[in-house]
Tab-separated table of C-alpha atoms in Angstrom:
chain	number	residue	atom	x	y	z
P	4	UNK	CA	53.913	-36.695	114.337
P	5	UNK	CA	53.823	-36.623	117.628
P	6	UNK	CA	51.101	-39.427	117.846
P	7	UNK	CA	53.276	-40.967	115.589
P	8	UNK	CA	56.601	-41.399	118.133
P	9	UNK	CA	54.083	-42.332	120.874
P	10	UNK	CA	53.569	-45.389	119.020
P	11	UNK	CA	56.733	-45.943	117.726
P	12	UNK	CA	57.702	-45.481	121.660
P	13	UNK	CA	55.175	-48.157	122.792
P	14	UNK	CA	56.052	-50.316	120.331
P	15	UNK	CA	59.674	-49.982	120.970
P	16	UNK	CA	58.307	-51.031	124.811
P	17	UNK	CA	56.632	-53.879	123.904
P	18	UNK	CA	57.799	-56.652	125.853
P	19	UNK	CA	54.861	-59.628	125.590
P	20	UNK	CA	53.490	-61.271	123.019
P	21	UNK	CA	50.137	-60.709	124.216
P	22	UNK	CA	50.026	-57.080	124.112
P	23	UNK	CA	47.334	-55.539	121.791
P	24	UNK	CA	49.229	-53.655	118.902
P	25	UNK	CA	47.035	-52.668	116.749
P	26	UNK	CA	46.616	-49.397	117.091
P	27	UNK	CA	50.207	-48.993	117.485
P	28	UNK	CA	50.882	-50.492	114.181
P	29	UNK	CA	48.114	-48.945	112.305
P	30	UNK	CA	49.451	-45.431	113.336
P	31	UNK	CA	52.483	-46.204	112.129
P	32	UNK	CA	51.434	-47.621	108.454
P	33	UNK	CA	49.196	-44.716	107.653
P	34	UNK	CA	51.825	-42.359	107.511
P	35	UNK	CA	52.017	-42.319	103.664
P	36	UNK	CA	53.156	-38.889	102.842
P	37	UNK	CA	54.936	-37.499	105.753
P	38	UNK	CA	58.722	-37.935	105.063
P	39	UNK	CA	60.749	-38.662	108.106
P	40	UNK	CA	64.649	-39.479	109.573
P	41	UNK	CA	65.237	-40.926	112.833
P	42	UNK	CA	68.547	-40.222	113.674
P	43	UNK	CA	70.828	-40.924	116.712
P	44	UNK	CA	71.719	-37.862	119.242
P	45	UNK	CA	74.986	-37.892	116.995
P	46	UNK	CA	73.047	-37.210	113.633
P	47	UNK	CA	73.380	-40.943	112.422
P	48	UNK	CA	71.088	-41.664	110.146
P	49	UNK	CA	68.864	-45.364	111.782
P	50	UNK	CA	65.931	-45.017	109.185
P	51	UNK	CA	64.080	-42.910	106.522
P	52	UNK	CA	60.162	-43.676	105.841
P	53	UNK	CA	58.534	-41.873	102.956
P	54	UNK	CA	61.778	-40.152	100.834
P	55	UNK	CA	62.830	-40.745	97.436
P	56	UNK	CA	64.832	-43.760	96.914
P	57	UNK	CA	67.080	-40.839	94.994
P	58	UNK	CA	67.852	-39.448	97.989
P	59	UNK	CA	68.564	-42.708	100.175
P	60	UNK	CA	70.846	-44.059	97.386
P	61	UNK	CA	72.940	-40.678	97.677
P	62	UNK	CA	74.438	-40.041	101.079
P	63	UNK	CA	75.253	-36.327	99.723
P	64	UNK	CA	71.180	-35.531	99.180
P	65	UNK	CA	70.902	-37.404	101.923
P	66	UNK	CA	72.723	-34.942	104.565
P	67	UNK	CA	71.232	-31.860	102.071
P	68	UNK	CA	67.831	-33.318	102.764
P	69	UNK	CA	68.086	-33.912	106.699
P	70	UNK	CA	69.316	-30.299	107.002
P	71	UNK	CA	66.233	-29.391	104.803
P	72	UNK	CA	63.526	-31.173	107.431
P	73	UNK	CA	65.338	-30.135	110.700
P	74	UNK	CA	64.648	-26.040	109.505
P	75	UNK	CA	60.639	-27.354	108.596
P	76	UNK	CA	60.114	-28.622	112.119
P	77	UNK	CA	61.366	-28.929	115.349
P	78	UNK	CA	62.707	-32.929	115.975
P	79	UNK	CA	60.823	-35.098	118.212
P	80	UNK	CA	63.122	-37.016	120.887
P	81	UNK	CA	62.519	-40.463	121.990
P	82	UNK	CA	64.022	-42.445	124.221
P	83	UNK	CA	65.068	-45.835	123.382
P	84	UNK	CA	66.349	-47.252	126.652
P	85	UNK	CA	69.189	-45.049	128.178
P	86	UNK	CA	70.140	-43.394	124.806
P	87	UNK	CA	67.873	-40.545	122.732
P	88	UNK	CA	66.890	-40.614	118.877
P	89	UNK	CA	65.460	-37.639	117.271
P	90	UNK	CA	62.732	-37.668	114.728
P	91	UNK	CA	62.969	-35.187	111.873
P	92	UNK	CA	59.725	-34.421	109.780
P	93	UNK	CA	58.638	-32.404	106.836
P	94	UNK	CA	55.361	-31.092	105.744
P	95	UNK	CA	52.918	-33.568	104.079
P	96	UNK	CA	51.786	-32.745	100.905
P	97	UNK	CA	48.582	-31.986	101.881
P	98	UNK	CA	50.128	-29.409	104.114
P	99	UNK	CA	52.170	-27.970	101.096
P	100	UNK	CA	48.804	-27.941	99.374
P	101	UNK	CA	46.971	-26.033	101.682
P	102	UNK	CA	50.147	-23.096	101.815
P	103	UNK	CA	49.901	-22.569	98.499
P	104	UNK	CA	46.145	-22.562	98.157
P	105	UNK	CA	45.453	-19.094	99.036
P	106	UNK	CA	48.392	-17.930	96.987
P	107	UNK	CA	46.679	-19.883	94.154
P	108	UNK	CA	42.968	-18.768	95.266
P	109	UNK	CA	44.370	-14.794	94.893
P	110	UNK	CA	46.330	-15.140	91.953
P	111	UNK	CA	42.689	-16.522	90.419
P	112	UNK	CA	40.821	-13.995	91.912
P	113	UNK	CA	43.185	-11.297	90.360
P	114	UNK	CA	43.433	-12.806	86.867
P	115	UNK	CA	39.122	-12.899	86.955
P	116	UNK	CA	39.192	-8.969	88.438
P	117	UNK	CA	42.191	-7.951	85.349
P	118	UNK	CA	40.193	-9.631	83.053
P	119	UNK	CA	36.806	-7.870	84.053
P	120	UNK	CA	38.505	-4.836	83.854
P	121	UNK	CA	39.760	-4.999	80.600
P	122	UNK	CA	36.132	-6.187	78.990
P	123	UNK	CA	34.837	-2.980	80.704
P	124	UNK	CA	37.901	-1.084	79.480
P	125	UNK	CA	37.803	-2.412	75.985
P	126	UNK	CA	33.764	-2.028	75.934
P	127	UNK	CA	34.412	2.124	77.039
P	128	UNK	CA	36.633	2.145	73.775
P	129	UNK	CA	34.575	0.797	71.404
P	130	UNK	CA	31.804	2.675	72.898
P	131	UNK	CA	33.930	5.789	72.309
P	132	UNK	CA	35.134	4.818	69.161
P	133	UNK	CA	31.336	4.404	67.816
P	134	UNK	CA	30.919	8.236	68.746
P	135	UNK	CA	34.135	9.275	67.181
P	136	UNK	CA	32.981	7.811	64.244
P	137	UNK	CA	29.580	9.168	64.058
P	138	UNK	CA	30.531	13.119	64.835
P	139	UNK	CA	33.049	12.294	62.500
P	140	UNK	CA	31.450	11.184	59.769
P	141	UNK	CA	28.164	13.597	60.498
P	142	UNK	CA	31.247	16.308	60.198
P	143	UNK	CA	32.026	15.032	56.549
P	144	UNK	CA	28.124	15.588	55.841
P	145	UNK	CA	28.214	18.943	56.984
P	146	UNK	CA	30.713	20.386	55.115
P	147	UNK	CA	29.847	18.494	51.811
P	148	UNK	CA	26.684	21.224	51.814
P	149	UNK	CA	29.235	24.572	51.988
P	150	UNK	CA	31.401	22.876	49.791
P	151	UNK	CA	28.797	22.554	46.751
P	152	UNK	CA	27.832	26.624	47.496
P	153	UNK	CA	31.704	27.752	46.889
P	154	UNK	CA	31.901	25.497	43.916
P	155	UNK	CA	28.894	27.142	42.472
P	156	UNK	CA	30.660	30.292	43.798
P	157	UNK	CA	33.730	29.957	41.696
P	158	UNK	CA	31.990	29.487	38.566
P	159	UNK	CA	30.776	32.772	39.074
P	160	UNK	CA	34.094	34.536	39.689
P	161	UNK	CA	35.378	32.823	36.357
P	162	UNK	CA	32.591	34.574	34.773
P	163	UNK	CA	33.092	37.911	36.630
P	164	UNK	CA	36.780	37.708	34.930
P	165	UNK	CA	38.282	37.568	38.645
P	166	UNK	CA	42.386	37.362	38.803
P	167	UNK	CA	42.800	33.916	37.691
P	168	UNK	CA	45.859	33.400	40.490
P	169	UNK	CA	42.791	34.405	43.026
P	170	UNK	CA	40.385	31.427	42.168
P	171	UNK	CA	43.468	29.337	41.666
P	172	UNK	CA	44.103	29.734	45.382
P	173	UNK	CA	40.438	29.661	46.277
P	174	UNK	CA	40.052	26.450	44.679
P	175	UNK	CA	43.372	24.959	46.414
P	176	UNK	CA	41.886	25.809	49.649
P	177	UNK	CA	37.993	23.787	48.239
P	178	UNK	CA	39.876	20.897	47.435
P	179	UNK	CA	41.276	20.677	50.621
P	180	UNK	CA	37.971	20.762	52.284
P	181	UNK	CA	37.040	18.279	49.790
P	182	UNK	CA	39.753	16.055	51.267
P	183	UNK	CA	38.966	16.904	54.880
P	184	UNK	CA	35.567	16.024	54.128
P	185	UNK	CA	36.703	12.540	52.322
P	186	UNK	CA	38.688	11.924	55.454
P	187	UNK	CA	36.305	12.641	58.315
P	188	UNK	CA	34.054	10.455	55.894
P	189	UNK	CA	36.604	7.285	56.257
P	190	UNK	CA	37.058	7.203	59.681
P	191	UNK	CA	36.241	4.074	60.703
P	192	UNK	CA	36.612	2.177	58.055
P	193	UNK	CA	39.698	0.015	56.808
P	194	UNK	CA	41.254	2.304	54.419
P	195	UNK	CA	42.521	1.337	50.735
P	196	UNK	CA	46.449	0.927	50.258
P	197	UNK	CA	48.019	1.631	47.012
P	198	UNK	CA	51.624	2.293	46.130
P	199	UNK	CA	52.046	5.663	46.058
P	200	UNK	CA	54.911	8.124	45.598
P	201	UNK	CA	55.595	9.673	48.827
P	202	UNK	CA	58.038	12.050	48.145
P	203	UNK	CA	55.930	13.708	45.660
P	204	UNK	CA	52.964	13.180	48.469
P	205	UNK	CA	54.992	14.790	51.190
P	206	UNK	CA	55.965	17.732	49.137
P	207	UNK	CA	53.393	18.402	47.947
P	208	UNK	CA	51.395	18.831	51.469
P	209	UNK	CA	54.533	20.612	52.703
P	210	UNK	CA	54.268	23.431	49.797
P	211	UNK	CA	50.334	24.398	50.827
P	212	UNK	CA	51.349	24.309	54.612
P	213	UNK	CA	54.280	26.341	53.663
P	214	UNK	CA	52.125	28.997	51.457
P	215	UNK	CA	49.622	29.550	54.444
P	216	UNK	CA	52.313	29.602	57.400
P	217	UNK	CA	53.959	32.505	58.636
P	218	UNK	CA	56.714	34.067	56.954
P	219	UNK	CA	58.871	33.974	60.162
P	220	UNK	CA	59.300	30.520	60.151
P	221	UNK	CA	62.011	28.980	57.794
P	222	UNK	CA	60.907	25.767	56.078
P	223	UNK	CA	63.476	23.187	54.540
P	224	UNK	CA	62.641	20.127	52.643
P	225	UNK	CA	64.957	17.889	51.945
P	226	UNK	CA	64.462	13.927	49.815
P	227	UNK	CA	65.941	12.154	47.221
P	228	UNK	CA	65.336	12.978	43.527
P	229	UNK	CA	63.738	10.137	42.764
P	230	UNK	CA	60.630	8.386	43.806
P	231	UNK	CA	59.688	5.849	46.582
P	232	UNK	CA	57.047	3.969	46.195
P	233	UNK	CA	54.740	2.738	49.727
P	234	UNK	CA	51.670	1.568	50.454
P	235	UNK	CA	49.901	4.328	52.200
P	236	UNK	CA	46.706	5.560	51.526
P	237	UNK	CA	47.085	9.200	50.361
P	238	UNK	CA	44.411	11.385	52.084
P	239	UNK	CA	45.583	9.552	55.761
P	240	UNK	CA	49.431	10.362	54.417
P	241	UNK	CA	48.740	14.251	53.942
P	242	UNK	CA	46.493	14.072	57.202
P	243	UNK	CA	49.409	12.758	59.049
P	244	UNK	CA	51.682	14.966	57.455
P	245	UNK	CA	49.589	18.088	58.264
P	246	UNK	CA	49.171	17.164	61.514
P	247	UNK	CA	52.762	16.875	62.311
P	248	UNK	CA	53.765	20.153	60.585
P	249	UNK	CA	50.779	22.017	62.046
P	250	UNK	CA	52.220	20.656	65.719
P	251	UNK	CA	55.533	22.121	65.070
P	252	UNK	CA	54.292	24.693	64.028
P	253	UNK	CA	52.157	25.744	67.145
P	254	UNK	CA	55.150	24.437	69.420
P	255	UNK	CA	57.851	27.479	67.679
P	256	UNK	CA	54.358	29.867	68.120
P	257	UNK	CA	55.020	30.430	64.970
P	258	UNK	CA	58.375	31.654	64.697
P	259	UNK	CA	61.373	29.357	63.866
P	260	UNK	CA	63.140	26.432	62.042
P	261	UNK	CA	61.076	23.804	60.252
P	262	UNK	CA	62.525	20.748	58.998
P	263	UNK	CA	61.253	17.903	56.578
P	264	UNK	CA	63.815	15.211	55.778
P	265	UNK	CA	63.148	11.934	54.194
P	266	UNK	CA	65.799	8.930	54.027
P	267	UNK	CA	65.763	5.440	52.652
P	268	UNK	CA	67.694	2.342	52.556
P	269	UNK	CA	66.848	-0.958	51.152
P	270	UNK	CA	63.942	-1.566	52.964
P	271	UNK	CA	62.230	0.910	54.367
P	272	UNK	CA	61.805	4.941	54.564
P	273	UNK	CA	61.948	7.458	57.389
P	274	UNK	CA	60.647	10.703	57.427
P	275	UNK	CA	62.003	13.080	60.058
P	276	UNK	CA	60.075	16.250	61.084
P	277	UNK	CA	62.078	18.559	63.461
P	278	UNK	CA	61.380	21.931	64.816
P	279	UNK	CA	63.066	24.831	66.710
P	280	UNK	CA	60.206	25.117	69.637
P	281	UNK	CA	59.465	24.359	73.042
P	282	UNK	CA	60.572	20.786	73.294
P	283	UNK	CA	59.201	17.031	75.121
P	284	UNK	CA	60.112	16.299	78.393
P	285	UNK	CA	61.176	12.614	77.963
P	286	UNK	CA	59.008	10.783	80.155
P	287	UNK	CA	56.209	12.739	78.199
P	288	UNK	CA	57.746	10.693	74.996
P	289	UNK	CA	54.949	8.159	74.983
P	290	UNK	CA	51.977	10.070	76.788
P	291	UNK	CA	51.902	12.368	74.048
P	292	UNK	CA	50.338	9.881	71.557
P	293	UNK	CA	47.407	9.315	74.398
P	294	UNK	CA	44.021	10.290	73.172
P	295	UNK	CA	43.112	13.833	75.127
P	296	UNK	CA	46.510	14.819	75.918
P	297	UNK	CA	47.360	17.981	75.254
P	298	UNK	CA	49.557	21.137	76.152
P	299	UNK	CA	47.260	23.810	74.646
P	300	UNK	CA	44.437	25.632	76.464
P	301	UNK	CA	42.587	24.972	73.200
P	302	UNK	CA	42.371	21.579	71.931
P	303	UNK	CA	41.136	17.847	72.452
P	304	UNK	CA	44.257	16.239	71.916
P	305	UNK	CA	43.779	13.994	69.333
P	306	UNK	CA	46.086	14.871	66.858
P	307	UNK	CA	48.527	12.968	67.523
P	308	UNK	CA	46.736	9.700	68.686
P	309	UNK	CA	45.019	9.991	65.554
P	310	UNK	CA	48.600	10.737	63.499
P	311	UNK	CA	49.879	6.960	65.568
P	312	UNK	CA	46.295	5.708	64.676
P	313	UNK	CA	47.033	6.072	61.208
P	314	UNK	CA	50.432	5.144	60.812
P	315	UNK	CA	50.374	2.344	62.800
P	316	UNK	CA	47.184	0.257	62.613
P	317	UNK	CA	46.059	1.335	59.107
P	318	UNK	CA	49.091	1.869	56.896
P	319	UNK	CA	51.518	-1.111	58.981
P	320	UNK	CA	54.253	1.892	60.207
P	321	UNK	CA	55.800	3.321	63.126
P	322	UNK	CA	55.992	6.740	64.725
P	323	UNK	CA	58.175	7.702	67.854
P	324	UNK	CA	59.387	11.002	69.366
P	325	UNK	CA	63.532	10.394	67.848
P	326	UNK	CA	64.577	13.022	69.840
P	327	UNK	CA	63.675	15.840	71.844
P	328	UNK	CA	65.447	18.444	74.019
P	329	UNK	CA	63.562	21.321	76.209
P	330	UNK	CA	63.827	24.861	74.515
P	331	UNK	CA	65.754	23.710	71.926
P	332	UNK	CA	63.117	21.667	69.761
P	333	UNK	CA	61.795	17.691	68.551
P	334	UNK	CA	62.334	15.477	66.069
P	335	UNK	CA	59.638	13.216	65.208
P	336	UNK	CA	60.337	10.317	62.785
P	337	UNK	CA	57.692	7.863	60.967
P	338	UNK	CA	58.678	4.536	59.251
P	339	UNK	CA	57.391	2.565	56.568
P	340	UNK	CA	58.091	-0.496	54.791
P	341	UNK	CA	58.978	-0.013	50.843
């Protein structure tokens, strides 16, 4: 720019026709992009080269944009005779360009490293996943042999004319390894939905946890008298059920209130699990469902990112702490469409 008001200066001095102007003039016409106001020493406008006609056809925009270039740059004076004009620039749009560049260049850079990370993030999962689901389902194999022994077992005690209540129980307790086993054996696979009762469902997990759970602890179950029908698939349903009960459980340390409570309305159903123990810290609300979280001294925690797992991706519900409060107990509550 300042080349620029040189020649604009010698071409303002110019006084014979045989002066070489050439360079002058070419200095002057290359300026393409480089928007400029020369202005009096009273801030009267004499030209603008390079704005948008916009702007020159509004004398409102026009002042807005002369206050805009004079904080860009400094002005450059030149003297026209006895009086001074001022030249005010702004910054080419090359210039502009190269400013943002680097903002552009890091913003690049970090979308590439964010996206790296989550293909090595994602590849850890599956990889983890893949060995979840092998121990899990070489878990399902080895129970199935112990399982076939106390079947063969029971026969025997039928013939031995045990108490008939006795292998009753026994065979309550077989049939839920058999289940275990079934559901170790699915994981991993997309599960089958059906429409299934799940009042009856609940209850009836809620009775064998209740048999086998110490007498200390009060359990109330509470539902309408008639059924609901979901799609769920019933092993994951008891599973998540279990797990629940067998949290609250282990959070009263076995002494207590227990709670099951299931709503509806038109749409969908709730069921609301509340106990008397320890309680969640609320910024612990969501961590809790995080794969190896855990508050015991013994345990993986994966109960409950399994319980989420299973509501959520393979039976199309929600679960969320509804409300919890320290030393006096939680409430969970799962959703689900009818």
């Amino acid at each position: 720019m300042n080349i620029w008001a040189e020649a604009s200066n010698t071409l303002n001095d110019a006084t014979q026709f045989d002066t070489d102007l050439s360079l002058p003039l070419l200095i002057i016409t290359e300026n393409s992009t480089i928007p400029i106001i020369q202005t009096t020493d009273k801030d009267s406008i004499l030209s603008m080269i390079n704005i948008d006609d916009k702007i020159i056809n509004s004398s409102e925009k026009t002042i807005r944009f002369l206050k805009k270039l004079k904080s860009q740059n400094p002005p450059i004076e030149i003297k026209v005779g006895k009086s001074t004009q001022y030249l005010y620039y702004g910054n080419s749009s090359l210039l502009t360009k190269l400013k943002y560049y680097p903002i552009s260049l890091v913003l690049i850079f970090l979308f590439f490293t964010i996206l790296l990370f989550n293909f090595y993030r994602s590849n850890k999962i599956a990889t983890q996943n893949r060995l979840w689901t092998g121990m899990a389902k070489e878990t399902a194999h080895q129970i199935g042999t112990p399982l076939s022994s106390l079947l063969g077992w029971l026969e025997i005690m039928r013939l031995d004319n045990v108490d008939p209540q006795i292998i009753e129980e026994i065979e309550k307790d077989v049939k839920k390894l058999e289940i275990i086993a079934d559901r170790f054996s699915k994981i991993g696979s997309k599960p089958q939905l059906t429409n299934i009762d799940i009042v009856a469902e609940t209850e009836k997990i809620f009775s064998y946890l209740q048999l086998r759970n110490s007498k200390q602890i009060n359990f109330t179950f509470e539902s309408p008298q008639h059924e609901i029908l979901v799609p769920l698939n019933k092993e994951l349903h008891s599973w998540t059920i279990e797990n629940l009960i067998k949290n609250a459980i282990d959070a009263m340390k076995g002494k207590g209130g227990l709670d099951v409570l299931i709503q509806e309305n038109t749409k969908q159903v709730n069921i609301f699990i509340s106990d008397t123990g320890g309680g969640i810290p609320k910024k612990m609300f969501n961590k809790i469902f995080e794969p190896g979280y855990t508050t015991k001294k013994r345990g993986w925690g994966l109960g409950l990112s399994l319980t989420k797992r299973i509501v959520e991706d393979f039976q199309n519900g929600k679960i969320k702490v509804l409300h919890s409060e320290i030393g006096k107990g939680t409430t969970f509550c799962i959703t689900y469409k009818k």
